Tab-separated table of C-alpha atoms in Angstrom:
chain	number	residue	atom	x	y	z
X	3	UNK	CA	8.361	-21.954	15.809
X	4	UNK	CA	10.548	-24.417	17.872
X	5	UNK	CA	10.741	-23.975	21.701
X	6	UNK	CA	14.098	-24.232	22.777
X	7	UNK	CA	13.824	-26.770	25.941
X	8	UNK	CA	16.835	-26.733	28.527
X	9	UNK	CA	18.688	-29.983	29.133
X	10	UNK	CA	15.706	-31.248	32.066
X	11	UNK	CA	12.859	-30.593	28.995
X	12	UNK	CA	11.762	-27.081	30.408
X	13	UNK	CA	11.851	-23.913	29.068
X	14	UNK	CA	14.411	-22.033	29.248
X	15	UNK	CA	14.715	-18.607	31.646
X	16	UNK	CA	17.087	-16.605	30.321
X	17	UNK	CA	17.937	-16.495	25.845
X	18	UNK	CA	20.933	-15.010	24.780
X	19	UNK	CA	21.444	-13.719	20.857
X	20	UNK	CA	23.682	-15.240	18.745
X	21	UNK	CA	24.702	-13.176	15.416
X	22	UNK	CA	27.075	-15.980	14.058
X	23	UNK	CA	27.114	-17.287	10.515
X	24	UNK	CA	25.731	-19.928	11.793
X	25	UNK	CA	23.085	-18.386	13.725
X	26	UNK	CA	21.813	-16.046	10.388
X	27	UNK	CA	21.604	-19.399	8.613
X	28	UNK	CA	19.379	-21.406	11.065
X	29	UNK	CA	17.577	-17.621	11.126
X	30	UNK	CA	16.997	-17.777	6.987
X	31	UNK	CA	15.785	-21.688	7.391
X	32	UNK	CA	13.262	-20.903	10.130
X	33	UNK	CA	12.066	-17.928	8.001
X	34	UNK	CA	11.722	-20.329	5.054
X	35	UNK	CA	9.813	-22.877	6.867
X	36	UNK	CA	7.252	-20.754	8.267
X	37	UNK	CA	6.990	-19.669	4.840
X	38	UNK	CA	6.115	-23.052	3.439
X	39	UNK	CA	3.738	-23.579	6.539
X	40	UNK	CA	2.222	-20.562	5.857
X	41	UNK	CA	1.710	-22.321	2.159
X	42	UNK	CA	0.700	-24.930	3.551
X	43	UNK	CA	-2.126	-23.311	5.445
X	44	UNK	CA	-3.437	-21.350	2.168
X	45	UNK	CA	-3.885	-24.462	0.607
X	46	UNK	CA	-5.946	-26.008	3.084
X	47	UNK	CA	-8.046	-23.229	3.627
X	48	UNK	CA	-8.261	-22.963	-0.284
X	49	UNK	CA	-9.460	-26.744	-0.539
X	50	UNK	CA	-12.197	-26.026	1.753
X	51	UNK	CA	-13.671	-23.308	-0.065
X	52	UNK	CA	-13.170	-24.806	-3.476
X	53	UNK	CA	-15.042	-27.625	-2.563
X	54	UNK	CA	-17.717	-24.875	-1.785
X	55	UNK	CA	-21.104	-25.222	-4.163
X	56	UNK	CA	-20.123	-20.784	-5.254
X	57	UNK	CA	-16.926	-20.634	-4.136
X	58	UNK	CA	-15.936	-17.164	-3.141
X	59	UNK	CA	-13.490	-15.791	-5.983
X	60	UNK	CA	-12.257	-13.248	-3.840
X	61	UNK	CA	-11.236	-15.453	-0.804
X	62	UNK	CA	-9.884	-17.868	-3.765
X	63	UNK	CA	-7.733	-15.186	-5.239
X	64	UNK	CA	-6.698	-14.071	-1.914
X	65	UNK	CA	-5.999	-17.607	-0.566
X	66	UNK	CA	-3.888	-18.636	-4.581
X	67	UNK	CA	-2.000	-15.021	-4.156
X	68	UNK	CA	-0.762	-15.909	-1.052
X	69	UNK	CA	0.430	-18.949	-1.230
X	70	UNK	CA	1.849	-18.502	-5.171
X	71	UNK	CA	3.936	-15.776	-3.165
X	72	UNK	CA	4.671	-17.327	-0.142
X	73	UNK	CA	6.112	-20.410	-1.970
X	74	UNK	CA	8.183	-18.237	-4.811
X	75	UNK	CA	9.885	-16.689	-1.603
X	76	UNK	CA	11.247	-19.653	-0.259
X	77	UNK	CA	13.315	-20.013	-3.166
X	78	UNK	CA	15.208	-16.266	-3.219
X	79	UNK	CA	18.506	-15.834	-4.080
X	80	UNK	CA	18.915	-13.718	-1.769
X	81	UNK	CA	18.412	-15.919	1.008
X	82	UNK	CA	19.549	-19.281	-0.733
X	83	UNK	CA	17.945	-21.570	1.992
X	84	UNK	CA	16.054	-23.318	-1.204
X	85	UNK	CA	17.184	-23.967	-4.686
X	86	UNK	CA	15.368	-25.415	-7.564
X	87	UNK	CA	17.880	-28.467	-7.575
X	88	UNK	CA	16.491	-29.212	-3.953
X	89	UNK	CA	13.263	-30.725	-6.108
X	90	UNK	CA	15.204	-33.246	-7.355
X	91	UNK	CA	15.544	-34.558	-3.854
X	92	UNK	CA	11.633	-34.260	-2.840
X	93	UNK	CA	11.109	-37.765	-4.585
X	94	UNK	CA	7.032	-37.025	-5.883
X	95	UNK	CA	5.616	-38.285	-8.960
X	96	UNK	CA	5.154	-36.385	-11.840
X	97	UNK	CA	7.631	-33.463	-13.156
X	98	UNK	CA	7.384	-30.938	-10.765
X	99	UNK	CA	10.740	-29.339	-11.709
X	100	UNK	CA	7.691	-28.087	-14.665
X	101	UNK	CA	5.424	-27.845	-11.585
X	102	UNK	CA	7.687	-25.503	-9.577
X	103	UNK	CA	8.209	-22.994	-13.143
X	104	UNK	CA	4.354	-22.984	-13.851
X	105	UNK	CA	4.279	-21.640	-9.985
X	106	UNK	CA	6.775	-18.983	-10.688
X	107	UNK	CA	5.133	-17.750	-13.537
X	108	UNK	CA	1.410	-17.740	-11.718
X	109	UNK	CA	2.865	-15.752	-9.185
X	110	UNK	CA	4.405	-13.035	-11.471
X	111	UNK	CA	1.033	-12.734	-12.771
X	112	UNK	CA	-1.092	-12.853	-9.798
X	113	UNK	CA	1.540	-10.343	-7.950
X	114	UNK	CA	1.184	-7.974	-11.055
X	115	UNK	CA	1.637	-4.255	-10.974
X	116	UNK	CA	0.048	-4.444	-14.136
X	117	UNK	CA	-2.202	-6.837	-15.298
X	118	UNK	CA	-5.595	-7.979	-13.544
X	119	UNK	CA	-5.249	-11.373	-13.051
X	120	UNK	CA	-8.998	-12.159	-12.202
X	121	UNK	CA	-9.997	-10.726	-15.795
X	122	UNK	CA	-8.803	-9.871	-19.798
X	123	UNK	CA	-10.772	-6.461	-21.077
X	124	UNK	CA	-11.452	-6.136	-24.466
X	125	UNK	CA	-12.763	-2.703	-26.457
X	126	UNK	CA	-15.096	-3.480	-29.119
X	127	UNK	CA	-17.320	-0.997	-31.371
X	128	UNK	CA	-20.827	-1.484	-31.357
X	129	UNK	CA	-22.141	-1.523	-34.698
X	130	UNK	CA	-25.811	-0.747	-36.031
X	131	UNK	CA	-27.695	-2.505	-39.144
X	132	UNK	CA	-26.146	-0.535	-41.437
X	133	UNK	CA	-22.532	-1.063	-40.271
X	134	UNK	CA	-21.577	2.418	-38.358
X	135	UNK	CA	-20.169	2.675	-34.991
X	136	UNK	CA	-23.085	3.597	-32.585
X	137	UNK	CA	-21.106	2.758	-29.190
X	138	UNK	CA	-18.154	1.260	-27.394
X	139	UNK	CA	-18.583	-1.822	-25.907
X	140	UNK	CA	-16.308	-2.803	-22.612
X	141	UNK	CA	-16.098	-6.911	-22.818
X	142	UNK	CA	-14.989	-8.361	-19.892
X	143	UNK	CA	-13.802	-12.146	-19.800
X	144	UNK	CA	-13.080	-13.886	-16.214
X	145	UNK	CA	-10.010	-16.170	-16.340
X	146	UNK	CA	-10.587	-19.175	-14.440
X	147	UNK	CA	-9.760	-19.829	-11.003
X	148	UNK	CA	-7.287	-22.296	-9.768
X	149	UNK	CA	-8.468	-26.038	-9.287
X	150	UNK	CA	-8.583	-28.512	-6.242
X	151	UNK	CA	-5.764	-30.638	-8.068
X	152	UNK	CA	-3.009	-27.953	-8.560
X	153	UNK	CA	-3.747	-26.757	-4.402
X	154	UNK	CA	-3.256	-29.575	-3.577
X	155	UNK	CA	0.069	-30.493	-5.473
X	156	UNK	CA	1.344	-27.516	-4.464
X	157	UNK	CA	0.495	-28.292	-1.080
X	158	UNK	CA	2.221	-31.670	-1.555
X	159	UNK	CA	5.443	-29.983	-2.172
X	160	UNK	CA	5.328	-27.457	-0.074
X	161	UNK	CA	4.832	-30.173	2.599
X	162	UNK	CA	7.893	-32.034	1.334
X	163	UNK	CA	9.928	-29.132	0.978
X	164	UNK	CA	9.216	-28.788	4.865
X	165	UNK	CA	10.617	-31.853	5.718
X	166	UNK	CA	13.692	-31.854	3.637
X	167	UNK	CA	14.443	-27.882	5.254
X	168	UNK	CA	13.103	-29.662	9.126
X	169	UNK	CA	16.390	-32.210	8.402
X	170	UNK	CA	18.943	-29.290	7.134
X	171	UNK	CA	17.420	-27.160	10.479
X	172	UNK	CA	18.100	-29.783	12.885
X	173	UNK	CA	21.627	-30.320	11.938
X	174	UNK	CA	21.969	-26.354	11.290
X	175	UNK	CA	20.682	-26.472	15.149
X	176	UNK	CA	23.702	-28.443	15.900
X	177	UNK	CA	26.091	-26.217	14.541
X	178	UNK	CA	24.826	-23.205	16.212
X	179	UNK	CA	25.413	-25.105	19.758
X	180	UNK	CA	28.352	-26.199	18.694
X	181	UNK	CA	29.257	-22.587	18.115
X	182	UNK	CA	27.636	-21.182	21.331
X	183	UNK	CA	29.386	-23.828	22.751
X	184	UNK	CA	32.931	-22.127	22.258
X	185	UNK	CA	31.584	-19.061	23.813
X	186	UNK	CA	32.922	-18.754	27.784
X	187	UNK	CA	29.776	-18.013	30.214
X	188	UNK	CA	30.803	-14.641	30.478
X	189	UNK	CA	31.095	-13.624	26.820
X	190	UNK	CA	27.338	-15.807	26.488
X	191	UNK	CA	25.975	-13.498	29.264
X	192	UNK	CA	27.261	-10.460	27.359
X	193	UNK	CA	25.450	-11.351	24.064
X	194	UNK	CA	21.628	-8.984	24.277
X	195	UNK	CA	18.646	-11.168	25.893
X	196	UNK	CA	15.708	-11.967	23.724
X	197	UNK	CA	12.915	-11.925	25.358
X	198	UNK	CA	10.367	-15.261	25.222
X	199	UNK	CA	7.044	-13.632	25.995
């Protein structure tokens, strides 16, 4: 996450906490971004084992899973850092207001309670020559696995979703100095140290 460098460029020694409104916004925006870097980072790693002659379904899954998760979360309502009118702003080719739903969906599926998302089961009865049941037959179908062109459009927004949240963090940055700023020395030195290491 972003060093906080003293006015000479260094590091610096002592952090106080700040539990302004301002503060617990800038706090919900850095916990967003790391999200989307974290996105970011599945689909990179996912690209390089899709391109993979077998790749491994259950690093895939794992990989997809996270980062269908990851990037739902950056758009909670409980937080509202994102929205899904912030798209609008992002500027890429194609629809991906349609994108952004199909993600939504994948991950309430992949994130199931409920349903395997790797495979659909079906129950079948054998039957002999004649037409009678002689067994039960468990038929197992794999669903595909995600493609190398939807990773890497959802890596695409993710990435521009990072930028547009880096711009509303820097000026959210401002405001919680600004803030601090009103604080005397000694109510600053009051506030609980966090600790750097």
């Amino acid at each position: 996450m972003a060093n906080a460098p003293g006015s000479n460029g260094e590091q610096p020694s002592t952090v106080r906490a700040l539990d302004g409104a301002e503060a617990a916004s800038l706090a919900a925006q850095a916990a967003v971004f790391e999200d989307l870097q974290y996105v970011l980072r599945c689909c990179e790693h996912l690209v390089a084992v899709l391109a993979r002659p077998e790749p491994d379904a259950a690093m895939v899954e794992a990989l997809w899973t996270g980062a269908l998760v990851g990037y739902v979360r950056c758009f909670s309502g409980r937080t509202a850092v994102l929205a899904d009118a912030d798209l609008a702003e992002l500027k890429l080719d194609g629809d991906i207001t349609e994108f952004h739903g199909m993600v939504k969906k994948l991950r309430d599926h992949y994130a199931s309670r409920h349903v395997n998302p790797r495979e659909a089961f079906t129950i079948g009865a054998a039957q002999s020559n004649d037409g009678s049941p002689t067994g039960i037959a468990v038929v197992s179908a794999p669903r595909p696995i995600v493609d190398d062109t939807t990773v890497r459009l959802l890596g695409r927004v993710a990435y521009a979703l990072s930028g547009l949240l880096d711009a509303r963090m820097a000026q959210q940055q401002a405001d919680v100095l600004a803030a601090a700023g009103k604080l005397s020395a000694t109510e600053l030195s009051k506030r609980p140290l966090v600790h750097l290491s």
